[in-house]
Every structure is written in C-alpha cells, then in structure tokens.
Short mmCIF file of C-alpha atoms in Angstrom, two decimals:
data_model
loop_
_atom_site.label_atom_id
_atom_site.label_comp_id
_atom_site.label_asym_id
_atom_site.label_seq_id
_atom_site.Cartn_x
_atom_site.Cartn_y
_atom_site.Cartn_z
CA TYR T 3 -92.50 -229.46 69.02
CA GLY T 4 -89.87 -231.85 68.80
CA ALA T 5 -89.33 -231.91 71.41
CA MET T 6 -92.40 -232.56 73.05
CA ASP T 7 -91.96 -236.46 74.80
CA GLU T 8 -94.03 -239.22 73.12
CA ALA T 9 -96.28 -239.49 75.85
CA ALA T 10 -97.18 -236.53 75.69
CA ALA T 11 -97.57 -236.38 71.21
CA PRO T 12 -100.94 -237.34 70.20
CA ARG T 13 -101.81 -241.32 70.14
CA GLY T 14 -102.49 -241.59 66.44
CA PRO T 15 -102.17 -238.54 63.65
CA ILE T 16 -102.49 -235.29 63.85
CA ASP T 17 -103.38 -235.46 60.04
CA PRO T 18 -104.70 -238.16 57.33
CA HIS T 19 -101.83 -237.96 55.41
CA MET T 20 -99.22 -236.97 57.76
CA PRO T 21 -96.95 -240.22 58.05
CA SER T 22 -95.89 -241.74 61.17
CA SER T 23 -94.06 -243.89 62.50
CA GLY T 24 -96.42 -247.15 60.92
CA ASP T 25 -97.80 -248.02 64.79
CA GLY T 26 -99.53 -245.08 64.94
CA THR T 27 -97.35 -242.82 66.56
CA LEU T 28 -95.88 -239.24 65.78
CA LEU T 29 -91.84 -240.11 65.19
CA THR T 30 -90.05 -237.95 66.84
CA TYR T 31 -86.22 -237.47 68.11
CA PRO T 32 -88.06 -238.69 72.11
CA GLU T 33 -89.43 -241.61 70.16
CA LEU T 34 -86.05 -243.02 68.25
CA ALA T 35 -84.30 -242.21 71.42
CA LYS T 36 -87.26 -244.99 73.52
CA ARG T 37 -86.79 -247.02 70.54
CA ALA T 38 -82.71 -246.95 70.44
CA PHE T 39 -82.76 -246.48 75.31
CA GLY T 40 -86.32 -247.95 76.51
CA LYS T 41 -86.40 -247.05 79.68
CA TYR T 42 -83.29 -244.38 80.10
CA ALA T 43 -84.50 -242.24 77.27
CA VAL T 44 -86.29 -240.45 79.99
CA PHE T 45 -82.82 -238.47 80.13
CA VAL T 46 -83.05 -238.00 76.73
CA SER T 47 -86.42 -236.42 77.13
CA ALA T 48 -85.02 -234.63 80.54
CA GLY T 49 -82.07 -232.76 78.50
CA ILE T 50 -84.51 -232.41 76.00
CA ALA T 51 -87.05 -230.61 78.22
CA VAL T 52 -83.42 -228.77 80.69
CA LEU T 53 -82.35 -227.30 76.70
CA GLN T 54 -85.56 -225.60 76.07
CA LEU T 55 -86.03 -224.41 80.00
CA GLY T 56 -83.37 -222.72 78.98
CA VAL T 57 -83.30 -220.95 76.36
CA CYS T 58 -86.68 -219.34 78.82
CA LEU T 59 -83.78 -218.61 81.53
CA THR T 60 -82.17 -216.59 78.73
CA TYR T 61 -84.89 -215.40 77.49
CA PHE T 62 -85.31 -213.93 81.42
CA ILE T 63 -82.20 -212.34 81.34
CA PHE T 64 -82.71 -211.00 77.15
CA VAL T 65 -85.75 -209.40 77.50
CA PRO T 66 -84.90 -207.14 81.10
CA GLU T 67 -81.43 -205.88 79.80
CA ASN T 68 -82.80 -204.63 77.01
CA LEU T 69 -86.23 -202.95 78.66
CA VAL T 70 -83.48 -200.86 81.02
CA ALA T 71 -81.99 -199.49 77.96
CA VAL T 72 -85.03 -198.84 76.66
CA THR T 73 -86.10 -196.99 78.94
CA ARG T 74 -82.22 -195.21 79.49
CA SER T 75 -82.10 -194.15 75.88
CA LEU T 76 -86.67 -193.20 76.31
CA THR T 77 -86.15 -190.41 79.76
CA GLY T 78 -82.49 -190.43 81.24
CA LYS T 79 -83.93 -192.54 84.00
CA THR T 80 -82.47 -196.06 84.32
CA VAL T 81 -84.46 -198.60 85.59
CA SER T 82 -83.35 -202.12 88.07
CA GLN T 83 -82.86 -204.81 85.49
CA GLU T 84 -84.95 -206.96 88.48
CA ALA T 85 -87.79 -204.45 88.75
CA PHE T 86 -88.17 -205.38 84.62
CA LEU T 87 -87.94 -209.05 85.71
CA ILE T 88 -90.06 -208.91 88.21
CA ALA T 89 -93.16 -207.44 85.46
CA VAL T 90 -91.92 -209.92 82.99
CA ILE T 91 -92.27 -212.77 84.98
CA PHE T 92 -95.96 -211.96 86.46
CA ALA T 93 -96.56 -210.93 82.75
CA GLU T 94 -95.69 -214.74 80.70
CA ILE T 95 -97.85 -216.66 83.58
CA PRO T 96 -100.46 -216.79 82.08
CA PHE T 97 -99.13 -217.63 78.44
CA THR T 98 -97.99 -220.70 80.00
CA TRP T 99 -101.39 -222.10 80.93
CA ILE T 100 -102.50 -222.17 77.20
CA ARG T 101 -102.51 -226.02 76.41
CA ASP T 102 -103.55 -226.14 73.02
CA ILE T 103 -100.37 -224.18 71.13
CA ARG T 104 -102.29 -224.04 67.94
CA ARG T 105 -103.98 -220.16 70.11
CA LEU T 106 -99.81 -218.44 69.99
CA THR T 107 -99.94 -218.71 66.25
CA PRO T 108 -101.20 -215.53 66.27
CA THR T 109 -98.55 -214.07 68.82
CA ASN T 110 -95.54 -216.17 67.28
CA ILE T 111 -96.60 -214.61 63.89
CA LEU T 112 -96.13 -211.26 65.34
CA ALA T 113 -92.80 -212.20 67.29
CA SER T 114 -91.35 -213.71 64.52
CA LEU T 115 -91.78 -210.18 61.68
CA LEU T 116 -90.26 -208.37 64.66
CA ILE T 117 -87.09 -210.25 64.86
CA PHE T 118 -86.45 -210.31 61.18
CA PHE T 119 -87.39 -206.70 61.70
CA GLY T 120 -84.85 -206.65 64.44
CA LEU T 121 -81.97 -208.26 62.51
CA ALA T 122 -82.08 -206.15 59.15
CA SER T 123 -82.51 -203.02 61.58
CA CYS T 124 -78.85 -204.15 63.07
CA LEU T 125 -77.25 -205.18 60.15
CA SER T 126 -78.37 -201.95 58.38
CA ILE T 127 -77.28 -199.67 61.52
CA ALA T 128 -73.87 -201.53 61.26
CA LEU T 129 -73.23 -201.61 57.67
CA PHE T 130 -74.41 -197.68 56.98
CA ARG T 131 -72.93 -196.92 60.10
CA ASP T 132 -70.84 -193.42 60.01
CA TYR T 133 -67.13 -195.11 60.39
CA GLY T 134 -65.65 -191.63 60.19
CA ASN T 135 -61.53 -192.72 57.73
CA SER T 136 -61.63 -195.56 58.29
CA THR T 137 -64.47 -198.72 56.94
CA LEU T 138 -66.40 -201.89 57.68
CA VAL T 139 -63.81 -203.80 55.90
CA LYS T 140 -60.29 -202.53 57.69
CA GLU T 141 -62.75 -202.54 61.67
CA ILE T 142 -63.24 -206.32 60.28
CA SER T 143 -59.58 -207.14 59.24
CA GLN T 144 -58.77 -204.92 62.49
CA LEU T 145 -60.26 -206.74 65.57
CA PRO T 146 -58.23 -207.70 67.83
CA ALA T 147 -57.97 -211.99 69.18
CA VAL T 148 -60.76 -213.33 71.09
CA ASN T 149 -59.91 -213.23 75.02
CA HIS T 150 -57.95 -216.97 75.77
CA GLU T 151 -59.79 -217.60 79.41
CA THR T 152 -63.33 -217.07 77.19
CA TRP T 153 -62.21 -218.80 73.66
CA PHE T 154 -64.07 -222.32 74.92
CA MET T 155 -67.16 -220.91 75.31
CA PHE T 156 -67.87 -220.75 71.46
CA ILE T 157 -69.00 -224.39 71.50
CA GLY T 158 -70.82 -224.33 73.78
CA THR T 159 -73.05 -221.41 72.76
CA ALA T 160 -72.17 -222.57 68.78
CA PHE T 161 -74.29 -224.97 69.69
CA TYR T 162 -76.90 -222.99 72.34
CA MET T 163 -77.38 -221.22 68.46
CA PHE T 164 -78.78 -224.26 66.33
CA GLU T 165 -80.80 -225.96 69.82
CA GLY T 166 -84.19 -225.50 67.93
CA ALA T 167 -82.41 -227.60 64.35
CA MET T 168 -81.36 -230.49 67.15
CA THR T 169 -84.95 -232.38 67.49
CA LEU T 170 -86.67 -231.14 64.51
CA VAL T 171 -84.55 -232.76 61.47
CA VAL T 172 -87.16 -235.17 61.96
CA PRO T 173 -90.67 -234.48 62.59
CA LEU T 174 -89.77 -232.03 59.85
CA GLN T 175 -88.47 -235.11 57.29
CA GLU T 176 -91.51 -236.41 58.68
CA ALA T 177 -93.88 -234.39 57.29
CA ILE T 178 -93.05 -234.29 54.05
CA PHE T 179 -95.62 -236.08 52.02
CA THR T 180 -94.11 -237.38 49.17
CA PRO T 181 -91.31 -239.70 49.01
CA GLU T 182 -90.38 -238.24 45.82
CA ASP T 183 -90.24 -234.84 47.94
CA LYS T 184 -88.55 -236.25 51.96
CA ALA T 185 -85.93 -238.33 49.42
CA LYS T 186 -85.15 -234.60 48.47
CA PHE T 187 -84.67 -233.35 51.98
CA PRO T 188 -82.02 -234.56 53.84
CA ALA T 189 -79.91 -232.37 50.79
CA LEU T 190 -82.51 -229.49 50.62
CA ASN T 191 -81.27 -229.43 54.80
CA ARG T 192 -78.05 -229.32 54.29
CA ARG T 193 -77.82 -226.40 52.44
CA VAL T 194 -79.88 -224.08 54.50
CA MET T 195 -77.40 -225.15 57.55
CA TRP T 196 -75.25 -224.19 55.32
CA CYS T 197 -76.88 -220.30 54.19
CA ILE T 198 -77.59 -220.30 58.59
CA VAL T 199 -74.52 -220.71 58.99
CA THR T 200 -72.82 -218.47 56.67
CA VAL T 201 -75.63 -215.75 57.37
CA TYR T 202 -74.25 -215.85 61.73
CA CYS T 203 -70.95 -215.69 60.69
CA PHE T 204 -71.52 -213.01 57.91
CA PHE T 205 -73.95 -210.51 61.12
CA ALA T 206 -71.71 -211.46 64.11
CA THR T 207 -68.26 -210.17 62.16
CA THR T 208 -70.14 -207.22 60.86
CA CYS T 209 -71.74 -206.28 63.74
CA TRP T 210 -68.89 -207.27 66.23
CA ALA T 211 -65.86 -204.58 63.84
CA ALA T 212 -69.03 -202.04 63.98
CA PHE T 213 -69.85 -201.61 67.98
CA GLY T 214 -66.68 -202.96 69.41
CA GLU T 215 -64.73 -204.84 72.01
CA ASN T 216 -67.33 -204.66 74.11
CA LEU T 217 -70.25 -205.72 72.99
CA LYS T 218 -72.52 -208.03 74.98
CA THR T 219 -74.20 -211.12 74.76
CA ALA T 220 -77.49 -209.67 74.50
CA MET T 221 -76.29 -207.79 71.15
CA THR T 222 -79.60 -205.14 70.69
CA ALA T 223 -78.22 -203.58 73.40
CA SER T 224 -75.17 -202.26 72.42
CA LEU T 225 -76.59 -200.66 69.69
CA PRO T 226 -75.60 -196.85 69.31
CA PRO T 227 -77.93 -194.80 70.39
CA GLY T 228 -81.05 -192.85 68.15
CA ALA T 229 -84.61 -193.53 67.30
CA LEU T 230 -83.50 -196.26 65.25
CA ALA T 231 -81.68 -197.74 67.85
CA THR T 232 -84.37 -197.81 70.08
CA THR T 233 -86.86 -199.66 68.25
CA VAL T 234 -85.20 -202.33 67.86
CA GLN T 235 -84.57 -203.03 71.45
CA ILE T 236 -88.55 -202.05 72.47
CA ALA T 237 -89.26 -204.56 68.18
CA TYR T 238 -87.08 -207.25 70.11
CA SER T 239 -88.71 -207.10 73.75
CA ILE T 240 -92.04 -207.99 72.42
CA ALA T 241 -90.42 -210.33 70.02
CA VAL T 242 -89.12 -212.78 72.70
CA PHE T 243 -91.97 -211.47 74.98
CA PHE T 244 -94.28 -213.01 72.79
CA THR T 245 -91.41 -216.46 71.49
CA PHE T 246 -91.38 -217.20 75.01
CA PRO T 247 -95.38 -219.20 75.87
CA LEU T 248 -94.06 -221.45 72.66
CA GLN T 249 -90.68 -221.67 73.37
CA ILE T 250 -91.53 -223.77 76.76
CA PHE T 251 -94.86 -225.24 75.43
CA PRO T 252 -92.46 -228.60 74.98
CA ALA T 253 -90.53 -228.56 77.96
CA LEU T 254 -94.41 -227.78 80.01
CA GLU T 255 -95.47 -230.75 77.79
CA VAL T 256 -92.48 -232.97 79.03
CA THR T 257 -92.12 -232.03 82.77
CA LEU T 258 -95.21 -231.88 84.06
CA GLN T 259 -97.07 -234.64 81.91
CA THR T 260 -100.58 -233.24 81.40
CA ASP T 261 -101.67 -235.99 78.49
CA TYR T 262 -103.31 -237.96 80.73
CA VAL T 263 -107.28 -237.62 81.37
CA LYS T 264 -108.64 -241.04 82.31
CA ALA T 265 -112.33 -241.79 80.10
CA GLY T 266 -114.90 -240.77 82.80
CA THR T 267 -113.27 -238.21 84.79
CA THR T 268 -115.32 -235.74 86.29
CA ASN T 269 -115.82 -231.70 85.32
CA HIS T 270 -114.82 -230.85 89.20
CA ASP T 271 -111.76 -233.46 88.76
CA TYR T 272 -110.46 -232.76 85.35
CA ASP T 273 -110.10 -229.02 86.82
CA ALA T 274 -109.00 -229.48 89.44
CA ALA T 275 -105.76 -231.43 87.54
CA ILE T 276 -105.84 -227.93 85.05
CA PHE T 277 -105.78 -226.15 88.50
CA ARG T 278 -102.40 -228.35 90.02
CA ARG T 279 -100.60 -227.69 86.21
CA ASN T 280 -101.06 -224.51 86.29
CA VAL T 281 -100.06 -223.59 89.70
CA LYS T 282 -96.97 -226.06 88.83
CA ALA T 283 -96.13 -224.60 85.40
CA SER T 284 -95.91 -220.62 87.35
CA PHE T 285 -93.83 -222.03 90.17
CA LEU T 286 -91.39 -224.16 87.12
CA VAL T 287 -90.75 -219.66 85.69
CA CYS T 288 -90.75 -218.57 88.83
CA CYS T 289 -87.88 -220.80 89.44
CA LEU T 290 -87.01 -218.91 85.87
CA GLY T 291 -86.68 -215.66 87.12
CA PHE T 292 -85.49 -216.81 89.95
CA ILE T 293 -82.17 -218.26 88.34
CA ALA T 294 -82.10 -215.66 86.04
CA TYR T 295 -82.02 -212.89 88.87
CA PHE T 296 -78.40 -214.27 89.83
CA ALA T 297 -77.24 -214.98 86.05
CA GLN T 298 -78.30 -212.35 85.08
CA ASP T 299 -74.66 -210.44 83.70
CA TYR T 300 -73.62 -213.85 83.16
CA LEU T 301 -76.63 -214.13 79.82
CA GLY T 302 -72.38 -215.33 77.34
CA ASN T 303 -72.12 -217.91 80.18
CA VAL T 304 -75.20 -219.08 80.35
CA ALA T 305 -76.09 -220.38 76.47
CA SER T 306 -72.94 -221.58 76.54
CA ILE T 307 -73.12 -223.94 79.71
CA LEU T 308 -76.07 -224.94 78.18
CA GLY T 309 -75.05 -225.62 74.68
CA SER T 310 -72.31 -228.09 75.61
CA ALA T 311 -73.57 -229.44 79.30
CA VAL T 312 -76.89 -230.12 77.00
CA GLY T 313 -77.50 -229.04 73.38
CA VAL T 314 -73.60 -231.31 72.38
CA PRO T 315 -75.22 -234.88 73.37
CA VAL T 316 -78.23 -233.98 71.94
CA ALA T 317 -76.38 -233.15 68.81
CA LEU T 318 -73.79 -235.60 68.73
CA ILE T 319 -73.34 -238.01 71.11
CA CYS T 320 -77.60 -239.64 70.85
CA PRO T 321 -78.64 -239.35 67.39
CA ASN T 322 -75.60 -241.33 66.59
CA LEU T 323 -75.23 -243.87 68.98
CA MET T 324 -79.87 -244.50 67.94
CA HIS T 325 -79.03 -244.94 63.87
CA ASN T 326 -76.57 -247.68 65.57
CA ILE T 327 -78.31 -249.55 67.94
CA LEU T 328 -81.99 -249.08 65.29
CA ALA T 329 -80.31 -249.12 62.19
CA LYS T 330 -79.10 -252.37 61.68
CA ASP T 331 -78.13 -252.62 57.91
CA ILE T 332 -75.19 -250.00 57.41
CA SER T 333 -71.22 -251.14 56.98
CA PHE T 334 -68.95 -251.28 59.96
CA SER T 335 -67.41 -247.56 58.13
CA ALA T 336 -70.14 -245.91 58.59
CA ARG T 337 -71.13 -246.83 62.32
CA MET T 338 -67.10 -246.33 63.44
CA MET T 339 -68.14 -243.29 61.88
CA ASN T 340 -70.31 -243.10 64.50
CA TYR T 341 -68.50 -243.48 67.31
CA SER T 342 -65.76 -241.62 66.41
CA VAL T 343 -68.23 -239.06 66.75
CA VAL T 344 -69.74 -239.62 69.87
CA CYS T 345 -66.75 -239.86 71.03
CA ILE T 346 -65.94 -236.56 69.93
CA GLY T 347 -68.95 -235.44 71.76
CA ILE T 348 -68.22 -236.32 75.03
CA ILE T 349 -64.67 -234.72 74.96
CA ALA T 350 -66.63 -231.69 74.00
CA PHE T 351 -69.22 -231.71 76.61
CA VAL T 352 -66.03 -232.51 79.19
CA VAL T 353 -63.93 -229.98 77.41
CA ALA T 354 -66.35 -227.24 76.77
CA SER T 355 -68.15 -227.38 80.95
CA THR T 356 -65.56 -227.45 83.00
CA THR T 357 -63.73 -224.87 81.12
CA THR T 358 -67.04 -222.49 81.56
CA ILE T 359 -68.20 -224.04 85.10
CA LEU T 360 -63.87 -222.81 86.17
CA ASN T 361 -63.45 -219.90 84.47
CA TRP T 362 -67.35 -218.90 84.85
CA SER T 363 -65.78 -215.25 85.82
CA SER T 364 -64.65 -214.57 83.25
CA GLY T 365 -67.39 -213.89 80.90
CA ALA T 366 -69.78 -211.56 83.24
CA GLU T 367 -71.01 -208.92 81.02
CA GLY T 368 -72.31 -206.44 84.70
#
C-alpha cells in the first residue's frame, strides 16, 4: 500500500490510532519523495507504479507457463501458452474494477495460504527426492559455475525480489502504535530481512541442486512429473491469479488518479467517471498482456530489468537523497555515506540495466 501516491491516499488518517506525518497526511514513500523532491516526486511515484506493473507483467508470464505444464501432465496434450495468456487476461480484467482494497482480503488470504503450501511442497520435493547413489549435499557441492553471460541478471533480480519491502518500510513503521515499539522496528526489520535472505539462499540452492542445471525461472514448471508437482502448479497458479489484483491496485491508483471526485458531482457524472476508469484499467491490463506475449520466453530478463532499472533507484538512490535533503541534523559522515550509496546505486543501475539489455537473448528460456 506504500506504493500508493499521496494524491491517491486518503485525506487524513483512516484510523484515529494510526500515526501520521502530523499534517493529516499518511507518511508513505511517495509522501517523503514529495517533501524532498517537490514536483519531481512524480518520477518516484511513476517508478513505483512501473515496478508494480512489472510484477503484474511477470504474473502474465508465470501463470500461463504453469498452466501449460499442468495441462500436459493431466491430459498429455499441449495447449499453447498464448491461449492461456488470453484467458488469464480476460479473467483478471474484472478484478481491476474493484476500487475498495478491503474487498481483496479474502482472495489475498487464500493466495497466501496457497503460496505457503507451494513453497513448502517444492522444498519437500527437493529435500526428499531420490538422489540415487548421490546426496543433496554432494549435488550442491557439484553445482556448476554461473554462466558468465547471464550472471549480471542477479543484480536486478535481487532487487526485484524485494520490490514490496522497498516502499512498505515507512508505512509499516508508521503503523506501529507506541513509540517504544516503533523504536524497536529498525532492529526487528533488519533481523526479518536477514532471515528472508537466508531462506531465499537456502531455497534457491537446494532446488537448483535438486532439479538440475536447466531449472527455469518459473521453478514450478520445472518440477519432476507427479501428483504433488501438478498440485503445486495448480495451487501456485491460483495464488498468483488472486494476488494480481492486489499487486496492480496501487499502480492503478497512481496511473489513473481516480480518487478526485468534486463535491456536488451528479450520479451520472460519477458513473461516467467510474466507467472511464474501468475502461482505462482494462486497457492497461491488455497492454501488459500484449507485452507478456513477446516476453514470455524471457521471464528472468524481465525480472532483472525491472529490478535494475527501477528497483535499484527506488532502493538505493532515492532514499539516501531524501534522507540528506529532509534530515538537516545528520552528521557529515552520515551524509557522505548516503552519497556513497547513491554512487553505488547509479553504477549498479547503469551496469545491470545496460548488460541485461545488450545480452537479452542469452536469457531466453523458450
């Protein structure tokens, strides 16, 4: 929700116990950008919207690829990925017409449970599968070196993995009620992030060793045939399908700017405005589907370019600049540290984005 632009956020706290910035405006990442960069904060909001739309784009690649594997496993027949893509686009469009995010709570809970089931099942398959005369530890020790032509994709993909954490840190801390608990948040956030990174590394290494060197970016499509694998693919497809509306919601609020309704607006004008909003949202989903059609064999590339071109500025460049501008009493060493991180971010942004584009064909999985 931190990805919502301040203009799309409610005017004043939605809960009397919810801390705000002190002037009736909820403190979010875009709100901080507005205070630091003024009118140029629109580029920050646009970047966040693009990142969210990019996540939805990867969903349009991931779900059809999984459904192809499910169909092949259950029927022995192969249905084109394009056919599933079209079906998913038309199925998702009505969800984008929802304007009250609370209505997405039941589907989001279901999606979270299915994702947990999918992750646990994938890890179980990797840990307890038959390795013959070998063992999982031996398989991990014998993993080949990363392809030198695609190693740079790791930079962008790493930032893409944390796309939600980048913008949610501020509103999460602001949502804490007591000052004592709020003071504990930074240390708690660091511990949680280290735990997440550890789980990511363990999960990725284990599954890579278990499922082989030809493991696809959409890992569930690479699972060994079997009833559990098919169940996981179906569960994950459903989970991602129901997560899509929540992921695209902030981007729609930023790009469509639908929350401005003037006092005295007639019901006819209001209905017309909602109709135009729904048409634009539907068109945007179709555009994402159109891009997904041409990028369906490049899921890894898409994740990498989103992380490097958008995620790196959002995570490394903008926050440190905002801190230097807004915090007037920080020490000289802290200010220089911020500028150092900005320089690292600029280098990562240029190098990772450029190399991903120049070596785009190397990441093809089709």
